[in-house]
mmCIF file of C-alpha atoms in Angstrom:
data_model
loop_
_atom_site.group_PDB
_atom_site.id
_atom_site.type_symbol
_atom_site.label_atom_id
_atom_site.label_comp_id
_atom_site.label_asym_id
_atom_site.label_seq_id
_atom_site.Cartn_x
_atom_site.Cartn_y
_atom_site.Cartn_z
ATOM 1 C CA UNK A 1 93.561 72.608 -114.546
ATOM 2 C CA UNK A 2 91.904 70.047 -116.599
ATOM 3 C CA UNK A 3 93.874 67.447 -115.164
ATOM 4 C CA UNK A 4 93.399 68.557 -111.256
ATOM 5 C CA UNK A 5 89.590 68.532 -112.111
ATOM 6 C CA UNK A 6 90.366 64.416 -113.403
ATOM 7 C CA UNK A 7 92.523 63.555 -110.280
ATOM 8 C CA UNK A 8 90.634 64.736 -107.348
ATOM 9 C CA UNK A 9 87.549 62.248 -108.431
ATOM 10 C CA UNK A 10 89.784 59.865 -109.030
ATOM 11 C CA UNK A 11 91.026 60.015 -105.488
ATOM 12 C CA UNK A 12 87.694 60.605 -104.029
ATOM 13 C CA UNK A 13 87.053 57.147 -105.582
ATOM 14 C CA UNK A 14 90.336 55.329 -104.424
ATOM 15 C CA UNK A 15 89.222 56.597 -100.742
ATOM 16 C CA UNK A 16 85.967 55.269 -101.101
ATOM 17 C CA UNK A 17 87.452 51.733 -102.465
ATOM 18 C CA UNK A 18 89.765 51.360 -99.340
ATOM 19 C CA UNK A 19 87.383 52.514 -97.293
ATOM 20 C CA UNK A 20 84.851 50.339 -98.434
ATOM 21 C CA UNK A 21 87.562 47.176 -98.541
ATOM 22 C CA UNK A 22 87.823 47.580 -94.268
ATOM 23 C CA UNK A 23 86.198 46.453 -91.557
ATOM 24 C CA UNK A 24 86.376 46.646 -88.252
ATOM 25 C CA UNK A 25 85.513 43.406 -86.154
ATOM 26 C CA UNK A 26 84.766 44.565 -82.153
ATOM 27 C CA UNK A 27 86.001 41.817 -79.553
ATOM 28 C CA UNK A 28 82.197 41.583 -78.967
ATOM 29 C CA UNK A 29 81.676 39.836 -82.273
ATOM 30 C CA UNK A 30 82.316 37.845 -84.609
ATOM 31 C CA UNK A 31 81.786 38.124 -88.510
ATOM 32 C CA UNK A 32 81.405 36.629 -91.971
ATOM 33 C CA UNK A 33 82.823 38.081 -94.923
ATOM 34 C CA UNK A 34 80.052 36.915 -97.960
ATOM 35 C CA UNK A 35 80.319 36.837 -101.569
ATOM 36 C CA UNK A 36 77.123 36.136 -103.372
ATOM 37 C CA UNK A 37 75.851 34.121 -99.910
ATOM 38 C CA UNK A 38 79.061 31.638 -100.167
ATOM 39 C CA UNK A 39 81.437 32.658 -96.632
ATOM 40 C CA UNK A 40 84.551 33.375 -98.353
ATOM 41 C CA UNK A 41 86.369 34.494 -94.742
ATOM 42 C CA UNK A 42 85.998 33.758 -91.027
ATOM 43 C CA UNK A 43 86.860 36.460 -88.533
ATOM 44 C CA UNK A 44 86.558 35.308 -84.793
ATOM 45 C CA UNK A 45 89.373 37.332 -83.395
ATOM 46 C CA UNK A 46 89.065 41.270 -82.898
ATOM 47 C CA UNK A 47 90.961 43.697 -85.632
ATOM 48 C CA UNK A 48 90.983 44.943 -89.194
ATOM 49 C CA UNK A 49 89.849 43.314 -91.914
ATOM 50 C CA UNK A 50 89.542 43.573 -95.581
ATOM 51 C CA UNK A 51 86.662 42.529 -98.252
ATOM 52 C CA UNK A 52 86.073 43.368 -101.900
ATOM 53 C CA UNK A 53 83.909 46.544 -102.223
ATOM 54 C CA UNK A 54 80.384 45.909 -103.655
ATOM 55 C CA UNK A 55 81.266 42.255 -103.903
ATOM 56 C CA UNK A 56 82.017 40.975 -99.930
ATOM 57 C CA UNK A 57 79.156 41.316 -97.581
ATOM 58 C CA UNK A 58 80.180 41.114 -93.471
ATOM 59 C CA UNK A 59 77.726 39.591 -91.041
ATOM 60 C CA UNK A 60 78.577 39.987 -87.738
ATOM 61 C CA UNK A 61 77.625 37.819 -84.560
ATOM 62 C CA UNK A 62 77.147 38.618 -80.868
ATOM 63 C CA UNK A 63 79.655 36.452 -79.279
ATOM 64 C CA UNK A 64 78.685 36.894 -75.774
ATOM 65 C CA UNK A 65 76.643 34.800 -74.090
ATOM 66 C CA UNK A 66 73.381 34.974 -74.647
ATOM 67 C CA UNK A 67 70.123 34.051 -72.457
ATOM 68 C CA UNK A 68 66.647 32.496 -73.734
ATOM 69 C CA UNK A 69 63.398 32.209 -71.383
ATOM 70 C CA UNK A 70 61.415 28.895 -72.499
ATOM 71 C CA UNK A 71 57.682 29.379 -71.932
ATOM 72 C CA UNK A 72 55.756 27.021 -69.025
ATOM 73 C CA UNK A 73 55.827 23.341 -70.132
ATOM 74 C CA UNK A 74 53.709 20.653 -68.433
ATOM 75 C CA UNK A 75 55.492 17.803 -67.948
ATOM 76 C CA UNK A 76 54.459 14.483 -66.135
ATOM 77 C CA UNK A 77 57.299 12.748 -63.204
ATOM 78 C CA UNK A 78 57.393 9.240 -62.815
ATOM 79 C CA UNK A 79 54.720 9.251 -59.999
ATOM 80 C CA UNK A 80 51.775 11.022 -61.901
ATOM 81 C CA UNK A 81 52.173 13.636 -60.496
ATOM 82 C CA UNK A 82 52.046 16.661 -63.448
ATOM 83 C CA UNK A 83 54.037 19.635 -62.752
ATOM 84 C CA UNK A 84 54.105 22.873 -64.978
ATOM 85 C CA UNK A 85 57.872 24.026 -65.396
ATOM 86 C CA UNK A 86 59.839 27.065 -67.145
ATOM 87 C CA UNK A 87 63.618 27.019 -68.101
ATOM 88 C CA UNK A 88 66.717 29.475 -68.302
ATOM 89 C CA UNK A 89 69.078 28.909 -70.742
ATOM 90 C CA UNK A 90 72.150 30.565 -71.692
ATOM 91 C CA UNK A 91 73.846 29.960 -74.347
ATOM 92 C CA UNK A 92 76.856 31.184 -77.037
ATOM 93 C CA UNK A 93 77.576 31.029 -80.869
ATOM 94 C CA UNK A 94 80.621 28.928 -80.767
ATOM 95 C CA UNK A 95 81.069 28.173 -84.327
ATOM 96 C CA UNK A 96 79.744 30.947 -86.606
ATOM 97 C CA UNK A 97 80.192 29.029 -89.953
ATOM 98 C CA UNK A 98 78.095 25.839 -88.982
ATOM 99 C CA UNK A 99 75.652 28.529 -87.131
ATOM 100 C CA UNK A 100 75.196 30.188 -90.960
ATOM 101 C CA UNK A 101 74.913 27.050 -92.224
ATOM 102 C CA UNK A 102 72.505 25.257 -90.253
ATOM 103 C CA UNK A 103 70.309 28.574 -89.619
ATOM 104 C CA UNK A 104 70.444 30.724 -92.467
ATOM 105 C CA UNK A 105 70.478 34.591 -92.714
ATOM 106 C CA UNK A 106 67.536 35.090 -90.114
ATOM 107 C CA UNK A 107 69.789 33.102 -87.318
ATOM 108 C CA UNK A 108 69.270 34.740 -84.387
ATOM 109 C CA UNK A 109 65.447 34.003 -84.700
ATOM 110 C CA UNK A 110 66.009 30.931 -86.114
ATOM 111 C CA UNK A 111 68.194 29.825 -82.814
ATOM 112 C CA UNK A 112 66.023 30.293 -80.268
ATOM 113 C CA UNK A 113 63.558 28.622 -82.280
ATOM 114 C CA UNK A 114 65.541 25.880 -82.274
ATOM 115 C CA UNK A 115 66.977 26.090 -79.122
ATOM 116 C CA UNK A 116 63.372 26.437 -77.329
ATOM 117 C CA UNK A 117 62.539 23.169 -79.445
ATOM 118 C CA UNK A 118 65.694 21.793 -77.841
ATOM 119 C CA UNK A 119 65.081 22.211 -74.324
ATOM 120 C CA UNK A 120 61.378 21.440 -73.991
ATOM 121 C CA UNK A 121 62.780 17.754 -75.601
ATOM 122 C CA UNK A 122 65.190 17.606 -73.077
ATOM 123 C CA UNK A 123 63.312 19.114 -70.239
ATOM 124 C CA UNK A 124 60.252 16.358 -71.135
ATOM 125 C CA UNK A 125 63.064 13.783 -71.345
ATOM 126 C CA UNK A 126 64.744 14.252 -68.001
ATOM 127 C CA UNK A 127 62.262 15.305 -66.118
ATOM 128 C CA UNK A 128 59.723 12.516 -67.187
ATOM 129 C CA UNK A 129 62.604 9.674 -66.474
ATOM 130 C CA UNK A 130 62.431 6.358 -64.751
ATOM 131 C CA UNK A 131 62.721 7.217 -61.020
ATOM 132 C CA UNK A 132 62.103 10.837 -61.402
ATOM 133 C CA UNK A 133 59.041 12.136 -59.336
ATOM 134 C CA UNK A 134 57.526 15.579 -58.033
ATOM 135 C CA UNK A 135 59.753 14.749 -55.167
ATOM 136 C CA UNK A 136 63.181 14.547 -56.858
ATOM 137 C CA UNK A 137 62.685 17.417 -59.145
ATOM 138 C CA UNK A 138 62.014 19.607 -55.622
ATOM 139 C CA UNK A 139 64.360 18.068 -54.098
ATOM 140 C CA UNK A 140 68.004 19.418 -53.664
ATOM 141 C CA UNK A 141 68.196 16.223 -56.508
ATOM 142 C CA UNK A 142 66.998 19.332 -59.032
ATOM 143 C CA UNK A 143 70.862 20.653 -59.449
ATOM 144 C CA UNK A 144 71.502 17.460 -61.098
ATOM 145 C CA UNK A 145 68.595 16.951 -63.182
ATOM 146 C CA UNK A 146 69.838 20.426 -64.589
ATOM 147 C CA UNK A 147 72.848 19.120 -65.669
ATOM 148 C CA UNK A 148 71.771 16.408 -66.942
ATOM 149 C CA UNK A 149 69.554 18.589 -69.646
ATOM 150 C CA UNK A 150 72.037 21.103 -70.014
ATOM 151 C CA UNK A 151 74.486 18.165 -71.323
ATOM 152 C CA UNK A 152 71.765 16.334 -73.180
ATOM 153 C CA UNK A 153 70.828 20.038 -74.689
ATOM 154 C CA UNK A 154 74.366 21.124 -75.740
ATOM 155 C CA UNK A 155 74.902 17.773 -77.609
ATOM 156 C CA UNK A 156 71.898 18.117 -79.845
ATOM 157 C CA UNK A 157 72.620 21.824 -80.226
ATOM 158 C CA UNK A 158 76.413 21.442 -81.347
ATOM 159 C CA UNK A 159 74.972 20.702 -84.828
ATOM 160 C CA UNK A 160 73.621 24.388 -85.073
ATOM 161 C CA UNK A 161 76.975 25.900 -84.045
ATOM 162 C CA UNK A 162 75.753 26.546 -80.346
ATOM 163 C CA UNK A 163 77.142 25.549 -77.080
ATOM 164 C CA UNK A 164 74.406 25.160 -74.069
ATOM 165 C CA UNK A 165 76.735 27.038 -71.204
ATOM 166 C CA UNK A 166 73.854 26.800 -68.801
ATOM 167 C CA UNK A 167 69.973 25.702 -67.814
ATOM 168 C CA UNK A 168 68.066 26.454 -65.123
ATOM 169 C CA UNK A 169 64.723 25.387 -64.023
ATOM 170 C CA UNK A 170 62.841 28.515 -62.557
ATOM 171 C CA UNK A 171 59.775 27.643 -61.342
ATOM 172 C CA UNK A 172 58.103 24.342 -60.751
ATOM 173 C CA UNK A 173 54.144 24.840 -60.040
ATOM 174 C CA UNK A 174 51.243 22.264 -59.796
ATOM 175 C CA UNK A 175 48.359 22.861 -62.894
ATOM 176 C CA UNK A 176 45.491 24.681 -61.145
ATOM 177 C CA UNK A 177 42.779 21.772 -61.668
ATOM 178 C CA UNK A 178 44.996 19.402 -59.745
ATOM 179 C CA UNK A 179 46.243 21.128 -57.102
ATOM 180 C CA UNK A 180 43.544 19.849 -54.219
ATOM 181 C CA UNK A 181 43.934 16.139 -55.815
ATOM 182 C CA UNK A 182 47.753 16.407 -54.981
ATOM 183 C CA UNK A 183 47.424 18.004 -52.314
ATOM 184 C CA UNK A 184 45.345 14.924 -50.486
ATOM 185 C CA UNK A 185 48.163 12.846 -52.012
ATOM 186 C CA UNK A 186 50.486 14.346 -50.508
ATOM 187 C CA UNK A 187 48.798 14.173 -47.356
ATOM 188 C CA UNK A 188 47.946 10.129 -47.600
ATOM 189 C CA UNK A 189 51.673 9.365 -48.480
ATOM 190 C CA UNK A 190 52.793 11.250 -45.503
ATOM 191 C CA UNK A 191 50.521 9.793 -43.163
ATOM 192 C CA UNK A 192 51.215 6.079 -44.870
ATOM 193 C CA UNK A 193 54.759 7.164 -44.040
ATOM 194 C CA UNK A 194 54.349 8.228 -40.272
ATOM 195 C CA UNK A 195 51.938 5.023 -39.916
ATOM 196 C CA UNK A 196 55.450 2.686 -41.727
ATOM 197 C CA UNK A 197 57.997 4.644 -39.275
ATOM 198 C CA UNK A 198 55.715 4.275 -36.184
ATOM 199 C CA UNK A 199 55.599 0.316 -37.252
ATOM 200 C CA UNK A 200 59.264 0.535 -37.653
ATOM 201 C CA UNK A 201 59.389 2.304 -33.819
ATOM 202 C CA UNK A 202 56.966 -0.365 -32.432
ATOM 203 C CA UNK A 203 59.519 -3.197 -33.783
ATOM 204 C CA UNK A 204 62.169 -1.617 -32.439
ATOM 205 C CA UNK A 205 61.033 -1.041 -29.605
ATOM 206 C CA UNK A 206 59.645 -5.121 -28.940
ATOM 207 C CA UNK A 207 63.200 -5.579 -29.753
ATOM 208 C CA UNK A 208 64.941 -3.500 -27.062
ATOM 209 C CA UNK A 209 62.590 -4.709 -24.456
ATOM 210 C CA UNK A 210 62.504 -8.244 -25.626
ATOM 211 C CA UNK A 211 66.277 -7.978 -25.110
ATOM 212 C CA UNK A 212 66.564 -6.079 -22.018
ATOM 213 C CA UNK A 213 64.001 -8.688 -21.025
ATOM 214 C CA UNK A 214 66.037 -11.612 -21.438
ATOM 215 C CA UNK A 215 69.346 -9.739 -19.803
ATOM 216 C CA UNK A 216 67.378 -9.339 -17.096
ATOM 217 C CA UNK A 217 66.080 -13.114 -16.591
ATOM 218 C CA UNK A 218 69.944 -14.256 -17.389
ATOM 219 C CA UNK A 219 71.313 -11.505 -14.577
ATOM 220 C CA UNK A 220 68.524 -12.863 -12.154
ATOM 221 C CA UNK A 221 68.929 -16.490 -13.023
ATOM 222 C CA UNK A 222 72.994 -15.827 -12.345
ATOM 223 C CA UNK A 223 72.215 -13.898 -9.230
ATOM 224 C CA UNK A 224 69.888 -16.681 -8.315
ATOM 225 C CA UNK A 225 72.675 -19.193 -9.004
ATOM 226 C CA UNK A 226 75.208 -17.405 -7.169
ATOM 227 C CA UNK A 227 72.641 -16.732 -4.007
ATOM 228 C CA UNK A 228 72.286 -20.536 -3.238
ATOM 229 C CA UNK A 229 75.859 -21.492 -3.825
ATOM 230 C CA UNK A 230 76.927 -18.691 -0.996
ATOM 231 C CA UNK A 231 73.724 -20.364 0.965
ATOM 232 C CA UNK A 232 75.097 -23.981 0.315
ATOM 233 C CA UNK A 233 78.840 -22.724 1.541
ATOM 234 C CA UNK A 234 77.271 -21.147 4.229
ATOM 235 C CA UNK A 235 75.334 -24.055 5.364
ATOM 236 C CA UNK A 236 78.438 -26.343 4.786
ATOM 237 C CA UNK A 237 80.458 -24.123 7.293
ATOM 238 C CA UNK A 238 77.622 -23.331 9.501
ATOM 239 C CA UNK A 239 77.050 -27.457 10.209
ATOM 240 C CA UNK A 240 80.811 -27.933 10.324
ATOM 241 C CA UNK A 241 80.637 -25.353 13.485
ATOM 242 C CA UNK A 242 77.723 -27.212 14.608
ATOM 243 C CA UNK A 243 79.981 -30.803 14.492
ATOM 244 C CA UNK A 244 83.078 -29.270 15.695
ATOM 245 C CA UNK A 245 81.058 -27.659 18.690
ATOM 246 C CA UNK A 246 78.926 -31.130 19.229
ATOM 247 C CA UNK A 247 82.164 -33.553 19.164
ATOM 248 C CA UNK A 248 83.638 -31.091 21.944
ATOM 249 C CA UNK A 249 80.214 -31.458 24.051
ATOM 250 C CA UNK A 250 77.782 -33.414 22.825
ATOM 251 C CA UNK A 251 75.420 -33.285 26.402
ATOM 252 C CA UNK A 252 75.509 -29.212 25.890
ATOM 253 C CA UNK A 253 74.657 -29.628 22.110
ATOM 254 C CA UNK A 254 71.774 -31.330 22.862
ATOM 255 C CA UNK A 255 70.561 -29.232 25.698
ATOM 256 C CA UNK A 256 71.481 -26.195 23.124
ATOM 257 C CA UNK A 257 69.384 -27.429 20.424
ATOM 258 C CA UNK A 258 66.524 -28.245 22.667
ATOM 259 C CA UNK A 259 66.365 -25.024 23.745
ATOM 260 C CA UNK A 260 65.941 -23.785 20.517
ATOM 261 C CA UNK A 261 63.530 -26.071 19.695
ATOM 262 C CA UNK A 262 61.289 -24.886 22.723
ATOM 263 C CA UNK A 263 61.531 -21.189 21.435
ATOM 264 C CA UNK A 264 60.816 -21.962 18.365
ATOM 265 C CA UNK A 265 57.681 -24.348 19.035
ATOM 266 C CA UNK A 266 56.488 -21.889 21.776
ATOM 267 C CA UNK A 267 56.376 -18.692 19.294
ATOM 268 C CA UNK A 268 53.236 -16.522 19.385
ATOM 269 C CA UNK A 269 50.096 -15.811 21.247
ATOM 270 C CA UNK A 270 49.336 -19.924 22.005
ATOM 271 C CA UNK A 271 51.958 -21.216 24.530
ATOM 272 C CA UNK A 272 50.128 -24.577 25.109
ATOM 273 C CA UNK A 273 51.631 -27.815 23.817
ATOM 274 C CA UNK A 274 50.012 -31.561 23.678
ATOM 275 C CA UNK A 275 52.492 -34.195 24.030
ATOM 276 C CA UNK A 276 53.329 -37.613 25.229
ATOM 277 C CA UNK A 277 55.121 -37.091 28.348
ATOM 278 C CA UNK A 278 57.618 -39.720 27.606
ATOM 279 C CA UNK A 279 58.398 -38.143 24.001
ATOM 280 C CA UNK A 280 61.900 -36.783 23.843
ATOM 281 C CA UNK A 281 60.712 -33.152 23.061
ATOM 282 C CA UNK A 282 59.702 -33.312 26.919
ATOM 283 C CA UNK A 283 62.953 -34.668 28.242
ATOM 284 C CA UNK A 284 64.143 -31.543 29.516
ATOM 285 C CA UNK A 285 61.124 -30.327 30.919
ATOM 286 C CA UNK A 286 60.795 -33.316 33.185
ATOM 287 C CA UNK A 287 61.693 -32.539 36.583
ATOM 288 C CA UNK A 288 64.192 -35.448 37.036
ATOM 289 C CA UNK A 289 65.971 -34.437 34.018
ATOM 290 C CA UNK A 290 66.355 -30.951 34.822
ATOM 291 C CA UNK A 291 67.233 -31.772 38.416
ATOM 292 C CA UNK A 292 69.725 -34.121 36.893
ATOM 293 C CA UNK A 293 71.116 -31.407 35.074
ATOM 294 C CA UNK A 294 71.379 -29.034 37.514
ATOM 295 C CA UNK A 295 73.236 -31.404 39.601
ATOM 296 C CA UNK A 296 75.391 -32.065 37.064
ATOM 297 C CA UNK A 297 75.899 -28.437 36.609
ATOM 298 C CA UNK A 298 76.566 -28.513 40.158
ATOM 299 C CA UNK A 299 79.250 -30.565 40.120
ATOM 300 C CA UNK A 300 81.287 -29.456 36.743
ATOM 301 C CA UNK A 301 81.086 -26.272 38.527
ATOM 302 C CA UNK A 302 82.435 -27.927 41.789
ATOM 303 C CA UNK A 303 85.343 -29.355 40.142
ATOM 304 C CA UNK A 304 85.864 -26.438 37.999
#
C-alpha cells in the first residue's frame, strides 16, 4: 500500500514532465524554443516538438501575412507641388531568428515601428525623386512608383527578418491651405498648354496650306505649260491648212480673208469706216473689183 501511495505521484510527475517537454507548432506559426533568452531550436514547419520542462521557453510567430496602415505623410514631388499621402503595406516574418534578434521579445510592436519608419523613408524617397511630380504620382505612372518602394522597402527590411510582399499608396490629397494655390496652377499650366498645342495647330496648319499652295501654283504652271503647247500645235496645223488651202487658190484666199477682215472691222453698233479709197482694205469694195470678180465668177462657172 505504501508503495502504490509512492508510485502514483511519481507517475503524476512523469506525465507532467512529458507533457510539459511537447509542443505543438500550428501551420499558422512559427516558434522559438528559448533557454535562458539564447534560441536553442528553430521550428518553421508544422508538428510536434520537444523542449526541456522549466528550462525551454517557446515563442511562437504569426507566419501569415500581415498588413500595417502608415499614417498621412506630406511629401513634396519634383514640381512643388506638396501632396499628403498614406500607405498599405503587407508584409511576413520570413526569418524568425534574425526577427528575435534584431527586435527583441516585444517584436511585433517593435516591427511595425520599424517598418512604419521604413516606408515613410522610402515613400519620401520615391515619391520626392528627380522627375517625379503631382502628375506622375496620379498618373497610371503610380503602379510603378509602388514598386519601386516596395523593393527599396523590402531591402532595408531584410535585416529585421521581414519581407515587404506588398505597398500600396491609398490616398493622395492636396494639404488644405494649398489647395486654391494649386488649383490656379493647375489651371495656368493647362491653359499654357492649350495656348503651346494651338501654336503647334497654327504651324501646322501654315504648313499644309503653304504646301497645298505651292501644288497648286506647280499644277497651274504645268496646266499653263501644257495649254500653250496644244495652242502652239494647234496654230502650227491651223496655218498649215491655211497654206495648203492658199497654194491651191490663192485669188479665193485672199477674197476669204478679206471677208473676214470686213466682219471683223465692221463688228458692233458703228458700221462707218474712214479710209483711203485706194488702200487695199477697200479693194473689194470697189465696184470694178467686184465687177471683176463677178465676171470672173462668171466665167469659172461657164467653163465649169
Amino acid at each position: 500500500m505504501h508503495k502504490a501511495n509512492l508510485i502514483i505521484p511519481v507517475i503524476v510527475i512523469a506525465a507532467i514532465a512529458v507533457l510539459s517537454s511537447i509542443f505543438i507548432v500550428d501551420e499558422r506559426e512559427k516558434a522559438l524554443v528559448l533557454r535562458f533568452g539564447q534560441i536553442k531550436q528553430v521550428r518553421e514547419t508544422a508538428g510536434i516538438g520537444f523542449k526541456i520542462p522549466l528550462l525551454d521557453e517557446v515563442v511562437r510567430y504569426d507566419d501569415r501575412i500581415l498588413s500595417l496602415e502608415t499614417p498621412m505623410i506630406e511629401v513634396t514631388p519634383a514640381d512643388d507641388r506638396r501632396l499628403e499621402v498614406d500607405a498599405f503595406v503587407l508584409y511576413r516574418i520570413a526569418d524568425i531568428r534574425q526577427f528575435r534578434q534584431a527586435l527583441g521579445a516585444d517584436g511585433a510592436r517593435q516591427a511595425e515601428i520599424q517598418l512604419n519608419g521604413i516606408l515613410d523613408g522610402q515613400i519620401r524617397a520615391v515619391l520626392g525623386s528627380q522627375g517625379v511630380t503631382s502628375n506622375t504620382i496620379l498618373s497610371p505612372e503610380r503602379s510603378a512608383l509602388m514598386d519601386q518602394i516596395r523593393e527599396r522597402s523590402d531591402a532595408r527590411a531584410q535585416a529585421l527578418g521581414l519581407d515587404v510582399v506588398d505597398v500600396r499608396l491609398r490616398q493622395t490629397n492636396l494639404p488644405e491651405q494649398n489647395f486654391d494655390a494649386t488649383l490656379q496652377r493647375m489651371i495656368a499650366e493647362r491653359a499654357r498648354e492649350a495656348t503651346d498645342e494651338r501654336a503647334r495647330g497654327r504651324e501646322a496648319a501654315q504648313r499644309v496650306t503653304a504646301l497645298a499652295d505651292r501644288t497648286y501654283e506647280e499644277i497651274l504652271s504645268e496646266a499653263r505649260r501644257d495649254a500653250r503647247i496644244i495652242e502652239g500645235e494647234a496654230d502650227a496645223a491651223r496655218n498649215k491648212i491655211f497654206a495648203e488651202a492658199y497654194s491651191k487658190d490663192a485669188e479665193f484666199f485672199e477674197f476669204y480673208r478679206s471677208l473676214s477682215a470686213y466682219e471683223i472691222a465692221l463688228q458692233g453698233k458703228n458700221s462707218t469706216m474712214v479710209m483711203s479709197p485706194d488702200s487695199e482694205f477697200f479693194n473689194y469694195l470697189r465696184s470694178d473689183q467686184g465687177s471683176r470678180s463677178v465676171e470672173g465668177e462668171g466665167n469659172e462657172s461657164r467653163s465649169r
